[in-house]
Coordinates of C-alpha atoms in Angstrom, one line a residue:
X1171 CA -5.0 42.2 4.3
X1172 CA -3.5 44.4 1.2
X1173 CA -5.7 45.2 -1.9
X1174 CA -3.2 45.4 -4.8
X1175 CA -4.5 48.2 -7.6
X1176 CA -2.6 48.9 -10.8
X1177 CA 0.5 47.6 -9.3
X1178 CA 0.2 49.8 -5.9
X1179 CA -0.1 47.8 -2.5
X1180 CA -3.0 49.7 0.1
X1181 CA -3.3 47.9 3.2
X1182 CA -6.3 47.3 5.1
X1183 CA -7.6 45.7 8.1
X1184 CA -7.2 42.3 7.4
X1185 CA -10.7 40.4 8.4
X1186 CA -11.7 37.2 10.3
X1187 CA -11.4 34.5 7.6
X1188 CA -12.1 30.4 8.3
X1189 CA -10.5 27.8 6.9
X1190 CA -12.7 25.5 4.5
X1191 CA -13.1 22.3 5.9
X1192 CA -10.1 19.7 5.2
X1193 CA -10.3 17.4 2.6
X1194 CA -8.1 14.3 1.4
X1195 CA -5.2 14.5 -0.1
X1196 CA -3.8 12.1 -2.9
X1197 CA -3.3 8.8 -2.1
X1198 CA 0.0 7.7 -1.0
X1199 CA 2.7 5.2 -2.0
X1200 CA 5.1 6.4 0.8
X1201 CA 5.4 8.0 4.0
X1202 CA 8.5 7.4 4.7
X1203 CA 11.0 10.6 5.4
X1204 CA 14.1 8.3 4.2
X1205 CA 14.9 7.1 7.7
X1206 CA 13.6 3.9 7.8
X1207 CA 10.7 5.1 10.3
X1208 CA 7.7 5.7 8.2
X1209 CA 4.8 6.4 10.0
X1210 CA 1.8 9.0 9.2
X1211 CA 2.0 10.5 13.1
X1212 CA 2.3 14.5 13.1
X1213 CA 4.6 16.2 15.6
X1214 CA 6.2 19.3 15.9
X1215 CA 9.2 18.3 14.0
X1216 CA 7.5 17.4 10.6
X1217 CA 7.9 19.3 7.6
X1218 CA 4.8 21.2 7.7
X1219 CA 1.6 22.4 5.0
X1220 CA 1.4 25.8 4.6
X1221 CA -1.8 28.6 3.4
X1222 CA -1.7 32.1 4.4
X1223 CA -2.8 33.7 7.5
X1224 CA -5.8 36.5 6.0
X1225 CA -7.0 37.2 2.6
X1226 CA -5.5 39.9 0.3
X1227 CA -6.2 41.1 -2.9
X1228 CA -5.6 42.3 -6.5
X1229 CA -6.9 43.8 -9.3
X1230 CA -5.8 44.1 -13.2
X1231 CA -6.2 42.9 -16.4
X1232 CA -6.2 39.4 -18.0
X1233 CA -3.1 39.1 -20.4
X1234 CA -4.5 37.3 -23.1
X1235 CA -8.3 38.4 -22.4
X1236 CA -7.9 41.7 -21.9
X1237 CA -10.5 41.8 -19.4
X1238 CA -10.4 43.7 -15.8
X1239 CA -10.4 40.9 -12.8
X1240 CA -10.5 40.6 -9.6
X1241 CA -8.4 38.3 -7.8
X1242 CA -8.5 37.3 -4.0
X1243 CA -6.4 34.8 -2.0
X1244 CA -7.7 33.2 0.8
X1245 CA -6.6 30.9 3.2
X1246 CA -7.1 27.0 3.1
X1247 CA -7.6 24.0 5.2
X1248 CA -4.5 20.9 5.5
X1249 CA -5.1 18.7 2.1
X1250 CA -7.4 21.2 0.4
X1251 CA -4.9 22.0 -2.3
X1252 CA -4.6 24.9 -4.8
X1253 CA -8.0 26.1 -5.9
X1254 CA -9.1 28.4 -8.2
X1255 CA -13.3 29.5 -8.1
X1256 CA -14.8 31.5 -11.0
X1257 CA -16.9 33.6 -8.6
X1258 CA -18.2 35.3 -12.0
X1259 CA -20.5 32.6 -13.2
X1260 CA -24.2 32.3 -12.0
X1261 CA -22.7 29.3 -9.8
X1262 CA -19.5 29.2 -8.7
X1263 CA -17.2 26.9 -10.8
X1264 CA -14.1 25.6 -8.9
X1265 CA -10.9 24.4 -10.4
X1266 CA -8.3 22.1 -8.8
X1267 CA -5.1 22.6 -9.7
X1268 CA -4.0 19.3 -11.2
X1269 CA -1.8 18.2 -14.2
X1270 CA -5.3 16.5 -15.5
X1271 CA -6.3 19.7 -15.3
X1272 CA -4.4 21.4 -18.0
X1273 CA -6.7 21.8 -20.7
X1274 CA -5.1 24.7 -22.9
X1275 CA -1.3 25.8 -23.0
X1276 CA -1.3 28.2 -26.2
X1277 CA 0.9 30.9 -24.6
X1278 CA -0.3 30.0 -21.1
X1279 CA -1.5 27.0 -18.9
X1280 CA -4.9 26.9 -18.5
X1281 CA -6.9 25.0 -16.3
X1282 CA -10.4 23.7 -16.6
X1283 CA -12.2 21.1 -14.5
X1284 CA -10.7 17.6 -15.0
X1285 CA -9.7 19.1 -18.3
X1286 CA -12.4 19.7 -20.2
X1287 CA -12.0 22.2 -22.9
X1288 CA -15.4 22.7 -22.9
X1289 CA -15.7 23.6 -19.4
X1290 CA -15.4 26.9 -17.5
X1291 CA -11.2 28.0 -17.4
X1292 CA -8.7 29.9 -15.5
X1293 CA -5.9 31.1 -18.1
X1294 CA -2.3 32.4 -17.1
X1295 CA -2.1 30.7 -13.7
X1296 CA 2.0 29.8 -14.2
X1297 CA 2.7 32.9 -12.3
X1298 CA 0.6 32.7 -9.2
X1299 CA 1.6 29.1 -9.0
X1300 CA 5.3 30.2 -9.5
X1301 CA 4.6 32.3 -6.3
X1302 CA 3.7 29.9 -4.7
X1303 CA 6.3 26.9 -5.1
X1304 CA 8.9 29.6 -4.4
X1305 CA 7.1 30.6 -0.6
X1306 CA 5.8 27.0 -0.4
X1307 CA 2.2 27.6 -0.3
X1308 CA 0.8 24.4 -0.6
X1309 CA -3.1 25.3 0.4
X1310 CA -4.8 28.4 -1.1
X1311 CA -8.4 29.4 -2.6
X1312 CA -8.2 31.5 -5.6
X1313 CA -11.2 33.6 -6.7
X1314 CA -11.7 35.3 -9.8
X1315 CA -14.4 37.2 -11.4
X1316 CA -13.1 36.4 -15.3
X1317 CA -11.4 33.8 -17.1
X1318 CA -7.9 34.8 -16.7
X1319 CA -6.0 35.9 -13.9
X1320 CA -4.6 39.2 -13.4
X1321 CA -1.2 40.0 -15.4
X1322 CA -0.3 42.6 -13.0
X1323 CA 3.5 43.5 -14.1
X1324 CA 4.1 40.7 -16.1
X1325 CA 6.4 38.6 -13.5
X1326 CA 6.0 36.2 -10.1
X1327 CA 7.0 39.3 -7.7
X1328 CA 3.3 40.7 -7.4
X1329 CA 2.5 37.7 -6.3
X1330 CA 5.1 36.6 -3.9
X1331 CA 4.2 40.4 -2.5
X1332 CA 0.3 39.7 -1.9
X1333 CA 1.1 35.9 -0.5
X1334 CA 3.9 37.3 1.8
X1335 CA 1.3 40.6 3.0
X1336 CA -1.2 38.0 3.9
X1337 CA 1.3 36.0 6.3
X1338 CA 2.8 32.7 5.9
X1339 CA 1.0 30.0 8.2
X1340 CA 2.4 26.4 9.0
X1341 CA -0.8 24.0 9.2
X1342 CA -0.9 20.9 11.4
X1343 CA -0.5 18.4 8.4
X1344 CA 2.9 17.1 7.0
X1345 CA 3.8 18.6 3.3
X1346 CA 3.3 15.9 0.7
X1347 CA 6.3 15.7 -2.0
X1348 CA 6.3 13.6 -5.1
X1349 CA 9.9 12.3 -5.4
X1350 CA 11.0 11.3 -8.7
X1351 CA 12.6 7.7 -8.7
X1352 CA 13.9 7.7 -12.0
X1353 CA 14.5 9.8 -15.3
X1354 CA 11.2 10.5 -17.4
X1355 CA 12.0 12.7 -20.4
X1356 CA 9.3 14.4 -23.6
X1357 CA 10.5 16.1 -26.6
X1358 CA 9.1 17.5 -29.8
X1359 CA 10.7 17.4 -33.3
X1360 CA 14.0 16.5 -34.0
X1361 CA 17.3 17.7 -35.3
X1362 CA 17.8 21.1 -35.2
X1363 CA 13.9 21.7 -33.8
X1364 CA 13.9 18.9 -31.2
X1365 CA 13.0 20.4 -27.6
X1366 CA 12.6 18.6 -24.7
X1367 CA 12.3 18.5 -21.0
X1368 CA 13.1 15.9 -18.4
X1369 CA 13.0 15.3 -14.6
X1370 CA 15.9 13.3 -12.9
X1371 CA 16.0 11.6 -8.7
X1372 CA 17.3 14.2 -6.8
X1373 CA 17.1 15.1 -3.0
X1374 CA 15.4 19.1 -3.5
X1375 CA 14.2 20.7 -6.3
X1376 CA 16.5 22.3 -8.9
X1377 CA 16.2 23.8 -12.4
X1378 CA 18.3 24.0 -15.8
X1379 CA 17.0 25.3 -18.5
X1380 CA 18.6 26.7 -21.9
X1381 CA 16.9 29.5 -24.9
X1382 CA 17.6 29.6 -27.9
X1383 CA 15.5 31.7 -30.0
X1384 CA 18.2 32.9 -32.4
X1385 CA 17.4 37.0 -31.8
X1386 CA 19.7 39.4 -31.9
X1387 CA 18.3 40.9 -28.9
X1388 CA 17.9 37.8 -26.8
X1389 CA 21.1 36.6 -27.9
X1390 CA 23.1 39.1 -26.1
X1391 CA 21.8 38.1 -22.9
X1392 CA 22.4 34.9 -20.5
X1393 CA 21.0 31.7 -22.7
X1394 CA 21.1 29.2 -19.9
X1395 CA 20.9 29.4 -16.4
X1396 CA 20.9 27.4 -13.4
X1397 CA 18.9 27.8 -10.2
X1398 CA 18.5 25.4 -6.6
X1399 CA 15.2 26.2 -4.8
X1400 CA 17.6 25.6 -1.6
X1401 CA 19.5 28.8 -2.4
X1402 CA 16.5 30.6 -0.8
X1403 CA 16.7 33.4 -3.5
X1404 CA 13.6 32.7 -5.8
X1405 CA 12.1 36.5 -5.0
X1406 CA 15.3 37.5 -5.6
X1407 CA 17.2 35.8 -8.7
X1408 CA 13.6 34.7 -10.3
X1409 CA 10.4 36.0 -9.5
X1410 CA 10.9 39.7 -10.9
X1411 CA 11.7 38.4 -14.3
X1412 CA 8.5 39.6 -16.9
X1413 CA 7.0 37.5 -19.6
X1414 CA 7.9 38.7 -23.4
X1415 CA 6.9 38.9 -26.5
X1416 CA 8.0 39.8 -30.1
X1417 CA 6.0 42.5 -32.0
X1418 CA 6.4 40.7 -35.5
X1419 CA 3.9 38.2 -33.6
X1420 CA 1.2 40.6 -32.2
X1421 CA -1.3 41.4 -34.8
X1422 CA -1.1 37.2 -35.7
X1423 CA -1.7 36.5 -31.6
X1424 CA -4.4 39.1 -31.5
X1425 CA -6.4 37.5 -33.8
X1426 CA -5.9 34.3 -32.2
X1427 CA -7.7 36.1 -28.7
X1428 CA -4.3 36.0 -27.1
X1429 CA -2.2 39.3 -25.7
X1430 CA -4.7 41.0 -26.0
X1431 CA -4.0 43.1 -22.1
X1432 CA -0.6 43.1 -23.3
X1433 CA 1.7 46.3 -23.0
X1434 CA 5.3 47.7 -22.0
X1435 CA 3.7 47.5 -18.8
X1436 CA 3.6 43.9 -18.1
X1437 CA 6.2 42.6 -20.7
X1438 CA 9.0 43.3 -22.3
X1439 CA 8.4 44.0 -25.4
X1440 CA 11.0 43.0 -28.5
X1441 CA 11.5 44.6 -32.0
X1442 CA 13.7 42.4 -34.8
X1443 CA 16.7 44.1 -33.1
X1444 CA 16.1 45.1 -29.6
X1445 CA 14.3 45.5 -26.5
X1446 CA 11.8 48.6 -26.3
X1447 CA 11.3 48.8 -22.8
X1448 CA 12.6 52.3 -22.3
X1449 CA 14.4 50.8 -18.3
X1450 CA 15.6 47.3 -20.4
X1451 CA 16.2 44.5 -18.5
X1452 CA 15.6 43.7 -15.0
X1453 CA 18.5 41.1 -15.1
X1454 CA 21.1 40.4 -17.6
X1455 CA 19.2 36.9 -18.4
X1456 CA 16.2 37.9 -17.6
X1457 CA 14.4 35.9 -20.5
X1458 CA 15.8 32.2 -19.5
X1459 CA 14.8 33.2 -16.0
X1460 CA 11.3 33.8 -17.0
X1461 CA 11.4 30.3 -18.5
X1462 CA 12.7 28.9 -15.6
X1463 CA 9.9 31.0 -13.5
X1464 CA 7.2 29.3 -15.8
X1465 CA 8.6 26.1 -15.3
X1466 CA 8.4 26.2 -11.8
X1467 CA 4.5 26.7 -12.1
X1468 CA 4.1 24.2 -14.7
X1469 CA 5.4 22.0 -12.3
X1470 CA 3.1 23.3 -9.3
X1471 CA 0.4 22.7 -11.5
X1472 CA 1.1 18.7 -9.4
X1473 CA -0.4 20.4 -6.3
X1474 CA 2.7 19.7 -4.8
X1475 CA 6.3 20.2 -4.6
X1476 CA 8.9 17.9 -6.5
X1477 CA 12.0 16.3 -5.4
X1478 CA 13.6 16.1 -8.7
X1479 CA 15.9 18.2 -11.3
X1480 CA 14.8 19.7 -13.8
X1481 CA 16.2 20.3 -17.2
X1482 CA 14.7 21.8 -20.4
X1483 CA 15.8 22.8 -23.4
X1484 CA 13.2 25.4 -25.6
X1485 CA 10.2 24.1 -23.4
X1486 CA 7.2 25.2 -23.0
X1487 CA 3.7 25.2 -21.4
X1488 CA 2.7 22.4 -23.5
X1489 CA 6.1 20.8 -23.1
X1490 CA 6.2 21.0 -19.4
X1491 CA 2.5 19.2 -18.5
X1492 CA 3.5 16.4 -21.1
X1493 CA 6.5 15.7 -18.7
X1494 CA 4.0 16.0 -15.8
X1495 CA 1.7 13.5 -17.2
X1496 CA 4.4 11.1 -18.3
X1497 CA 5.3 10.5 -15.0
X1498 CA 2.1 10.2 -14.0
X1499 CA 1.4 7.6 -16.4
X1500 CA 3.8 5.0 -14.7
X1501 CA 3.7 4.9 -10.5
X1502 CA 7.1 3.4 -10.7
X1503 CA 8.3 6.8 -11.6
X1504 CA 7.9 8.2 -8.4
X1505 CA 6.4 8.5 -4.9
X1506 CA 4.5 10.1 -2.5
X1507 CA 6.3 11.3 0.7
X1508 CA 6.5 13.2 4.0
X1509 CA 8.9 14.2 6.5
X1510 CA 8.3 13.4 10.2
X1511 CA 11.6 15.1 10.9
X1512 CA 11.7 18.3 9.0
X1513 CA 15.4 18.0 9.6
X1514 CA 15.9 15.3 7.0
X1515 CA 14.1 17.3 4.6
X1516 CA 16.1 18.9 1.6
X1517 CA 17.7 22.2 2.3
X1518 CA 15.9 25.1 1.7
X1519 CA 12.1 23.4 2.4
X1520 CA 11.8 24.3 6.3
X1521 CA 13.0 28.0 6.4
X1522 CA 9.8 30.3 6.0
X1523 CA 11.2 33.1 3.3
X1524 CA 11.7 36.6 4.7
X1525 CA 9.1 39.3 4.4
X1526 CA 10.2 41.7 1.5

């Protein structure tokens, strides 16, 4: 186990933990692995669930809150899903990780159960869930002792750090993908403010997506940018890039109860010319790579991984889970399936990531 404080990694003696007990997945409308075969058997060639092996965790503040929080990953059972548990409240709230479940995405997504706004949250949880579509974690309990999660430095690679300290483990369950069967696009506006965002069939999970926020400082760098999950370089070509934020908009978000933990610290932070980060940039595109990192957890936010490509142009939070529930809204837009041969699965699925 590794306690995470202020950004610095301690290790301890990682306790006995026990899986919760399993519970049922999403019903399915395939479990066929392409071949022909089907069949719901489990061997030790499928394409298998994954959780970590011991809890770990964190400790920081709440971007938009501002409040100190405690977070701590633990392991969970085949079929339990991403779960997050206010641990804070007089009883214990929990909060599936479902597209339903979006209930705010001001700045963030935030999740509440089924939805309701009036209902205890979890803000900010793109970047844990960025994590963990990038290692694959497909089971994991989340506690928290506030509403948000922890910034930490403002990126995915905290994250992928405490998930890889605790130990990947496969489970004895085959992974569940949604593949898309055909093109389902949103957009807002139109003309010259039209955005949009779109999933098309493909056989993995890859990502476009294009900025264009017409800054003199962001202009400069990389305004589109391509990545394939197969590549096997999320920690490396995504996960470090920060959040950011202009400071023309922080007095107006402030008052709105948003950035409220924000600093140089955990974002970059842009004037009406440049970046004020005194190191700059961690890469040259570093602020389409953050959208792409966001999009990757808005699209975790399913519970499980996509086969599809993804495209976006100026999306968003709010953006993102329309295109999520879209496809939900019509079963003929995709399916549910496994892989009894982890062989035929897509490239870049079956390899556990290296430790950092």
């Amino acid at each position: 186990m590794c306690i995470l404080r202020a950004g610095l990694m301690v290790p301890v003696r990682p306790s006995a933990v026990e899986l919760p007990e399993r519970v049922p997945g999403p019903p399915m409308t395939a479990f066929s692995d392409g071949s022909g075969t089907g069949g719901t058997s489990y061997n030790l060639g499928m394409l298998q669930q994954r959780t970590i092996k011991s809890l770990t965790r964190a400790v920081g503040v709440g971007m938009h809150s501002g409040q100190r929080v405690e977070l701590t990953l633990r392991p969970a059972a085949p079929d339990a899903g991403i779960m997050f548990r206010r641990i804070d409240l007089p009883v214990p709230v929990d909060i599936p990780v479902s597209a339903q479940a979006v209930c705010d995405t001001r700045m963030a997504s935030t999740l509440s159960p089924g939805g309701d706004p009036g209902a205890p949250k979890v803000q900010t949880v793109e970047h844990l869930l960025s994590a963990c579509a990038g290692l694959g974690i497909d089971n994991l309990v989340v506690d928290i002792t506030a509403e948000e999660l922890p910034i930490l430095d403002g990126s995915a690679a905290s994250f992928v750090f405490l998930l890889q300290s605790a130990g990947i483990a496969l489970l004895d369950a085959p992974k569940r993908f949604m593949r898309i069967k055909r093109a389902v696009e949103v957009d807002e506006a139109k003309g010259a403010a039209r955005k949009w965002a779109r999933l098309d069939p493909f056989h993995g999970f890859k990502l476009s997506f294009e900025i264009d926020f017409k800054h003199p400082a962001l202009d400069q760098t990389g305004q589109r940018f391509e990545f394939d999950m197969s590549s096997g370089r999320y920690k490396h070509d995504i996960a470090r890039a920060r959040t950011f934020g202009f400071t023309k908009d922080v007095e107006l978000m402030r008052s709105r109860g948003l950035s409220r933990g924000g600093s140089m610290d955990n974002a970059i932070v842009v004037d009406d010319y440049k970046v004020l980060n005194t190191e700059g940039l961690r890469y040259d595109d570093e602020f389409v790579k953050h959208k792409i990192l966001d999009a990757i957890g808005d699209m975790w936010v399913l519970g499980h991984p996509l086969l599809a490509a993804y495209s976006a142009f100026k999306s968003g939070h709010a953006l993102n889970n329309k295109l999520l529930r879209a496809v939900l809204a019509d079963q003929t837009n995709y399916e549910w399936i496994t892989f009894d041969d982890e062989t035929r699965a897509p490239a870049g699925f079956t390899a556990l990531a290296p430790a950092w």
